[in-house]
Coordinates of C-alpha atoms in Angstrom, one line a residue:
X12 CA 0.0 0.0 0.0
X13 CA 1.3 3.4 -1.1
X14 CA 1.8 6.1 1.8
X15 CA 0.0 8.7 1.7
X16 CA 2.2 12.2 0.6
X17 CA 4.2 13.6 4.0
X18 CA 2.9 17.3 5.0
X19 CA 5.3 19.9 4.4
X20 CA 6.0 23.8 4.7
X21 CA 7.2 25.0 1.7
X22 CA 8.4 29.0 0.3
X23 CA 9.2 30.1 -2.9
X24 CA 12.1 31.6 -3.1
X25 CA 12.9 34.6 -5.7
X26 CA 16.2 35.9 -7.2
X27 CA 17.4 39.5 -5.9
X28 CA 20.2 41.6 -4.7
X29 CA 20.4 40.0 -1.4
X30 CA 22.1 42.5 1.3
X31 CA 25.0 41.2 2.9
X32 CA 26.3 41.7 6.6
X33 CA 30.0 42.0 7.2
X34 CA 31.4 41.7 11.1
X35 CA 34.6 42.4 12.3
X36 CA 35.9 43.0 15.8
X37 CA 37.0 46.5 16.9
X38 CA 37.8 48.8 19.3
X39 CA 36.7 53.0 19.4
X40 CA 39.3 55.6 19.9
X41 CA 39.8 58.9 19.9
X42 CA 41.4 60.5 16.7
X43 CA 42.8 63.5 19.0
X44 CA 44.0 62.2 22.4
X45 CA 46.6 64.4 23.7
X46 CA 48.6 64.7 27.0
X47 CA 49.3 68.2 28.3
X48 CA 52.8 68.8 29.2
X49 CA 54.3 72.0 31.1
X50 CA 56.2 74.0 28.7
X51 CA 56.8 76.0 31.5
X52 CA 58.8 75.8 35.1
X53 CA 57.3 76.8 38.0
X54 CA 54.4 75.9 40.9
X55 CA 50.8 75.6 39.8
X56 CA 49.3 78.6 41.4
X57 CA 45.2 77.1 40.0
X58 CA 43.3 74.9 38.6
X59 CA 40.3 75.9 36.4
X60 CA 39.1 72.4 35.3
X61 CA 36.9 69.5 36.8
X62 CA 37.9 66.1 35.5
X63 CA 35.9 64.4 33.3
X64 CA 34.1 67.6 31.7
X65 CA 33.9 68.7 28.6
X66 CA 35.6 72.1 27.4
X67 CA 36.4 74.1 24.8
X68 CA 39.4 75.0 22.6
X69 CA 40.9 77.7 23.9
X70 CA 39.8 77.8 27.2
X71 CA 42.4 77.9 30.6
X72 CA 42.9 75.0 32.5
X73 CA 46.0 75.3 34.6
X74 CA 48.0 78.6 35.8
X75 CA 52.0 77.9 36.5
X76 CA 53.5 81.0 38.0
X77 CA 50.9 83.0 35.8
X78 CA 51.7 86.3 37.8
X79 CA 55.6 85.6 37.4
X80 CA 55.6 85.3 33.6
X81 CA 53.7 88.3 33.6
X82 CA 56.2 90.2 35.0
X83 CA 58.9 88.8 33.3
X84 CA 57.5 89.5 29.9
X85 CA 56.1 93.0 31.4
X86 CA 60.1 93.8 32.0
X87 CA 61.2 92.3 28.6
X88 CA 58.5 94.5 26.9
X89 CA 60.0 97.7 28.8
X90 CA 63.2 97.0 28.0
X91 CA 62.4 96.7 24.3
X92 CA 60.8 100.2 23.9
X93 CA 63.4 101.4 25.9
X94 CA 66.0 100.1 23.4
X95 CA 63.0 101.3 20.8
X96 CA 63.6 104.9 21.8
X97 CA 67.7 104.4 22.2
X98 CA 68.2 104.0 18.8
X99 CA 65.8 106.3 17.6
X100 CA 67.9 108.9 19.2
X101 CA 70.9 107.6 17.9
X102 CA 69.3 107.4 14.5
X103 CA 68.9 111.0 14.5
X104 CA 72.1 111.6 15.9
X105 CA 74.0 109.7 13.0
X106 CA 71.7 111.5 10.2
X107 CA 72.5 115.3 12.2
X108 CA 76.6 113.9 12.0
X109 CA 76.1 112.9 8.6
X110 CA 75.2 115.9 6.9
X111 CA 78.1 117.7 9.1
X112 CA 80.3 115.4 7.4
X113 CA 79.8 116.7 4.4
X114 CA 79.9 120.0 4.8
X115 CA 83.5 118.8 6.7
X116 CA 82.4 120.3 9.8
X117 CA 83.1 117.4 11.8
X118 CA 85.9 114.7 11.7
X119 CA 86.1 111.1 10.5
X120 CA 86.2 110.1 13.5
X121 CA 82.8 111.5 15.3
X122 CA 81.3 110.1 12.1
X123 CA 82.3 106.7 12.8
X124 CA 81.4 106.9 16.3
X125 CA 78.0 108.3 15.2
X126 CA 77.4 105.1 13.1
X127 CA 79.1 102.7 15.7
X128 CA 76.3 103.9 18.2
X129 CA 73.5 103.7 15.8
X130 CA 74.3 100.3 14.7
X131 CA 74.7 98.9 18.2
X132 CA 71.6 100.9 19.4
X133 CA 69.8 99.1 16.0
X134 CA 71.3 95.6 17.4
X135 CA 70.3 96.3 20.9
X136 CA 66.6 96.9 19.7
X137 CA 66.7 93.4 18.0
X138 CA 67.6 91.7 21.1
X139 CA 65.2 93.5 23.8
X140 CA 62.6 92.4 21.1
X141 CA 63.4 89.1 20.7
X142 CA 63.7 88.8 24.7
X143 CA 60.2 90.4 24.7
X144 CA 58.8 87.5 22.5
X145 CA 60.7 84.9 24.3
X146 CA 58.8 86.7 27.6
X147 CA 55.6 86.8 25.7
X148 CA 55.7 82.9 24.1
X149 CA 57.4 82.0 28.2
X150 CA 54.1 83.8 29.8
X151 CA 51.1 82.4 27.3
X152 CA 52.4 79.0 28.4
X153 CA 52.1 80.0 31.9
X154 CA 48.3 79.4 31.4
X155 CA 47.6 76.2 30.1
X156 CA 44.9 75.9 26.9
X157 CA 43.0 73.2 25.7
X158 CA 44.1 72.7 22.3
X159 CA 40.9 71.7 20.9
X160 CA 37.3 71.0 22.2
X161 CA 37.2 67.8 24.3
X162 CA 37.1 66.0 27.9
X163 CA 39.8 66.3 29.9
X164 CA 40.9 63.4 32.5
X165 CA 42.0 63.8 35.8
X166 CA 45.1 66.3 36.9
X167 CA 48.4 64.4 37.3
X168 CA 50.0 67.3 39.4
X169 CA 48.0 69.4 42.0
X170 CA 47.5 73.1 42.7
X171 CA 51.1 74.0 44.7
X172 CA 53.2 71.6 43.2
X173 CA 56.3 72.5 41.3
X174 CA 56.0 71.3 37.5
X175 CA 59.0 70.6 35.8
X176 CA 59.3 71.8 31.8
X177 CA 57.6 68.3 30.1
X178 CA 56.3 66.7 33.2
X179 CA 52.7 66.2 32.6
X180 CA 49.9 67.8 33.3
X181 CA 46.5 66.7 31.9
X182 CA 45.2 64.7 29.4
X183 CA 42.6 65.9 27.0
X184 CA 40.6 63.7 24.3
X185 CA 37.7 64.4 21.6
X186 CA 34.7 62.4 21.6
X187 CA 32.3 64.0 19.6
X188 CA 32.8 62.5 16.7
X189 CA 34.5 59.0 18.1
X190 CA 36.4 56.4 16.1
X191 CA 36.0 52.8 15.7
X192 CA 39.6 50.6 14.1
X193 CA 38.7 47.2 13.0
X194 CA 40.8 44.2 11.1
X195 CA 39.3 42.2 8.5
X196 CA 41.6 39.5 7.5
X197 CA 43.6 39.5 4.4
X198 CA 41.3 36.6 2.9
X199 CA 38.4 38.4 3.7
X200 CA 39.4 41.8 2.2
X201 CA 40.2 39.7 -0.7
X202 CA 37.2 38.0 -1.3
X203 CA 35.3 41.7 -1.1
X204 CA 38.0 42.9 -3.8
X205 CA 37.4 40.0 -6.2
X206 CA 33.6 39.9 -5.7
X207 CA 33.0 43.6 -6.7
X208 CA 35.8 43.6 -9.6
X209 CA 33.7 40.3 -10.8
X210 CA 30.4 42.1 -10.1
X211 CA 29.0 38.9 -8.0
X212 CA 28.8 41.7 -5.2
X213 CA 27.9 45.7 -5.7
X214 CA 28.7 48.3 -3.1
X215 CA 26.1 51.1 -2.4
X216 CA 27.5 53.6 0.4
X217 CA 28.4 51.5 3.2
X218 CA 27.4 52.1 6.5
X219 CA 28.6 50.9 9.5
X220 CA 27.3 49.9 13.1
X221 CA 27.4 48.6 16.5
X222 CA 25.9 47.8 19.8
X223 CA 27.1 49.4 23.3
X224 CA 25.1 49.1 26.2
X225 CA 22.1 48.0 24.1
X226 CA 22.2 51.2 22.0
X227 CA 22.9 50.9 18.5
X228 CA 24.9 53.2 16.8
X229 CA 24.9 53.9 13.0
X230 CA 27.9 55.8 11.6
X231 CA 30.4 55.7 8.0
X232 CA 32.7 53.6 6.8
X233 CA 35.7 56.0 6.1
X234 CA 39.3 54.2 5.1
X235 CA 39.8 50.6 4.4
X236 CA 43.3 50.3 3.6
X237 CA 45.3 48.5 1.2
X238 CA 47.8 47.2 3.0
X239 CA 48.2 44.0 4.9
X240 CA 49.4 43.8 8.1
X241 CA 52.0 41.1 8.1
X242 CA 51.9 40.8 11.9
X243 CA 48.1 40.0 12.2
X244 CA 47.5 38.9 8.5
X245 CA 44.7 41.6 8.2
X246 CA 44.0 44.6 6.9
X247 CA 43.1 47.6 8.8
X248 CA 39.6 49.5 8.7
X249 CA 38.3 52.7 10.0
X250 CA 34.8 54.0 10.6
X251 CA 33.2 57.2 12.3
X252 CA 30.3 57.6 14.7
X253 CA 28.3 60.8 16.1
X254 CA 29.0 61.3 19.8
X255 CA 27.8 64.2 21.1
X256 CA 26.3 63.2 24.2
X257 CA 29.7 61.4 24.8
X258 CA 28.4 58.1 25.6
X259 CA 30.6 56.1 23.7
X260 CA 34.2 56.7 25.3
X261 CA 37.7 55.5 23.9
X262 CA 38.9 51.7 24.5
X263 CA 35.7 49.8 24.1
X264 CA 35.7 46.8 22.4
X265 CA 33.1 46.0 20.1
X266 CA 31.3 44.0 17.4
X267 CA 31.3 46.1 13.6
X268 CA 28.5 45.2 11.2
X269 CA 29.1 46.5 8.2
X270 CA 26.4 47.0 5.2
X271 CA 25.9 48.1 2.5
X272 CA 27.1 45.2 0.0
X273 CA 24.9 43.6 -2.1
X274 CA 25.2 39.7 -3.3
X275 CA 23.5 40.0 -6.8
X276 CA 21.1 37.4 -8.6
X277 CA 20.9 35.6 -5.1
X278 CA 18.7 33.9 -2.8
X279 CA 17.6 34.7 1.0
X280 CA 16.5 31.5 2.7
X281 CA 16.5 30.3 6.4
X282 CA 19.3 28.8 8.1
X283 CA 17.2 26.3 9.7
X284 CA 16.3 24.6 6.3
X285 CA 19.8 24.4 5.2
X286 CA 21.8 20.5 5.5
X287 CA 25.5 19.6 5.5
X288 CA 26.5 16.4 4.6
X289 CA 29.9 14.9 3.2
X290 CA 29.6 16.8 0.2
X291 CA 28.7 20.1 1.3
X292 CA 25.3 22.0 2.1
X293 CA 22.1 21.3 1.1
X294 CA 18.4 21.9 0.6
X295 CA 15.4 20.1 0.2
X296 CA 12.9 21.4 -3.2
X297 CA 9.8 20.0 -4.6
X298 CA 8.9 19.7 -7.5
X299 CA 6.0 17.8 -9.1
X300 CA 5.2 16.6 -5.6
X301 CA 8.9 14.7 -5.0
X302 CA 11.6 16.0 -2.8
X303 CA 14.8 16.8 -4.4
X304 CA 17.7 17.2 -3.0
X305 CA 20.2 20.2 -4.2
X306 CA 23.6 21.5 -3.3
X307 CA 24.0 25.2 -2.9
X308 CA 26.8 27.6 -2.6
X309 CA 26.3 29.9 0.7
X310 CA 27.8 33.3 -0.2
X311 CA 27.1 35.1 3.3
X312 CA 24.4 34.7 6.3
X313 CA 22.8 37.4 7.4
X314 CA 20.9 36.8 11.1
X315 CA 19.2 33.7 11.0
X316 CA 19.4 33.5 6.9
X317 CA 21.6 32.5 4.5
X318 CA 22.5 34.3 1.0
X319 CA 22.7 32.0 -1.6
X320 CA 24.7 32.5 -4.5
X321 CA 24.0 29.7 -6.9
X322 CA 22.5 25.8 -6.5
X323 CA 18.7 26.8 -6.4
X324 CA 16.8 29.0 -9.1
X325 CA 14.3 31.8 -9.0
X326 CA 10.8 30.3 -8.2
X327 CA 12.5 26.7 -6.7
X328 CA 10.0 25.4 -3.8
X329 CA 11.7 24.5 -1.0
X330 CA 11.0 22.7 2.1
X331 CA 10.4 24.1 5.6
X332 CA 10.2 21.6 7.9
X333 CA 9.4 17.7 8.8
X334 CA 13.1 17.0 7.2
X335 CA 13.1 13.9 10.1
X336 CA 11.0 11.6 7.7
X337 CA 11.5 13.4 4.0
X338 CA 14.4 12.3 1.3
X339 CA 15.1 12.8 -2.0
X340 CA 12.3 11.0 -3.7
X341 CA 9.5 11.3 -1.0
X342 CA 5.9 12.3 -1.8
X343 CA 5.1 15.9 0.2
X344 CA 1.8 17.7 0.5
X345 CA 2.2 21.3 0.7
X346 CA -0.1 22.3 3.3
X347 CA 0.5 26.4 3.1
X348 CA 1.0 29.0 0.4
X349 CA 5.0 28.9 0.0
X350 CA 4.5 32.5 -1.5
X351 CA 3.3 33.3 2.2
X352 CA 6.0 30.8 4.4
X353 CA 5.1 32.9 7.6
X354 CA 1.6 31.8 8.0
X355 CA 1.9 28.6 9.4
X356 CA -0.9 26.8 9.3
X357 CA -2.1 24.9 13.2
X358 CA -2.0 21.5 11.1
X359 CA 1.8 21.4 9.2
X360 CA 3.0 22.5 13.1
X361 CA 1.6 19.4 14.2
X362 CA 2.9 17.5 11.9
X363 CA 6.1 18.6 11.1
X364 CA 9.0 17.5 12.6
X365 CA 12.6 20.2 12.2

């Protein structure tokens, strides 16, 4: 006695430009992380900072003998219009000797002395100035800036110490935006290489993201070099996220997804339908009532699916489910709409056995 056809799920599958999803390992940094050093000697009179807050370029966070500096490079300015005015005088003392000269009311000699003192007074002026500037330059880094907008960290020297010239002081970083370095290995970067130049894949603006904290995080895929690493066999990536809120801080490792590839003239099917055996993976498709077994090439999976690249063609049935007592050459009943695989009727779950 023949048995009667086996119950099974079935979908239809269709061809398309499946999207694929790319993961790496990574870790976010800052692309402007900067320790403050003393370019200056002398005891740290304040402190206008609280760690861990955010400021702005430009704005004081440390004063090292502020007052002193001050009136250093008050003195070195003094001295510098004072040496300003000297050889102004003695400027119009050598052009009053010159013209005596020659008329020959006054002697070789006073004329020489006349232009001995207005060169040296001319000298004199280009020292006190460059003194003045060295003054200046010595008392601007008397007050400690932050270089750019960022967070600063917590002081490595406290108000009333002595700071040495290059002992630090403060470290400052940029969060907003924040950075994310990756590795994809030299075989991967290759395969993505090959399958765009042979047009199997397409690439459409790739974005980029990642999960901290249970927030996910969209951002840009911004440098993928073209070098390998011969060290870790990879090659290294780089991609950009938004920060403002500052949320994300340097040193986290995390998990990039990366999309915005596309495997063309492929196929999107469950992972939970898909075989292995010996010979490699497999599906299960009906056709004129028979199961039929066919070997597929798995370019990618994507969540719980797989992309298929080749092994199956556009409109193929495939089965869902009950895969426990089908085989290639068993009779199967479809008992849903494979155009609609979602809506599972009560009676194929009964039946079928995954």
């Amino acid at each position: 006695q023949q048995m009667p056809p086996l119950p099974v799920t079935a979908m239809k599958v269709k061809m398309g430009d499946q999207p694929l999803l790319l993961s790496f390992n990574g870790q976010t940094f800052s692309d402007l992380d900067v320790m403050l050093k003393a370019k200056v000697s002398g005891s740290i009179t304040e402190q206008l900072f609280t760690p861990g807050a955010q400021v702005k370029a430009g704005e004081q966070l440390l004063k090292i003998d502020e007052a002193r500096y001050k009136a250093l490079y008050d003195s070195a300015q003094g001295a510098y219009q004072a040496a300003v005015a000297s050889e102004q005088n003695a400027g119009k003392e050598f052009k009053r000797v010159k013209v005596l000269k020659e008329k020959n009311a006054v002697s070789q000699k006073d004329y020489d002395n006349a232009l001995a003192a207005y060169t040296a007074a001319a000298a004199n002026t280009k020292t006190a100035l460059g003194n003045a500037k060295s003054a200046e330059i010595d008392w601007q880094d008397s007050m400690l800036l932050a270089p750019f907008d960022g967070v600063v960290g917590d002081n490595r020297q406290n108000v009333g110490s002595f700071a040495e010239r290059g002992s630090e002081l403060v470290r400052i970083s940029k969060l907003d935006p924040i950075y994310v370095r990756f590795g994809m290995s030299d075989v991967k970067k290759l395969k993505i290489d090959n399958s765009v130049a042979d047009g199997s894949w397409k690439r459409l603006n790739p974005t980029v993201s990642m999960v901290i904290d249970d927030i996910k995080y969209t951002g840009k895929l911004i440098f993928i070099d073209s070098v390998v690493n011969a060290d870790t066999a990879s090659v290294e990536a780089k991609a950009v996220f938004e920060n403002k809120d500052h949320a994300i801080k340097p040193g986290i490792y995390t998990k990039i997804e990366v999309e915005g590839f596309f495997q063309k003239n492929a196929f999107k099917i469950p992972q939970k339908i898909v075989s292995q055996d010996p010979k490699g993976s497999y599906v299960y498709t009906i056709k004129d009532g028979k199961i039929e077994k066919k070997y597929i090439k798995i370019a990618s999976n994507v969540g719980f699916d797989y992309i298929v690249s080749s092994g199956i063609n556009d409109g193929d049935i495939l089965a869902m489910d009950n895969f426990k007592k089908i085989g290639p050459g068993s009779a199967v009943q479809i008992i849903n709409d494979p155009n609609n695989p979602t809506a599972m009727p009560a009676k194929a779950e009964n039946n079928a056995t995954t």
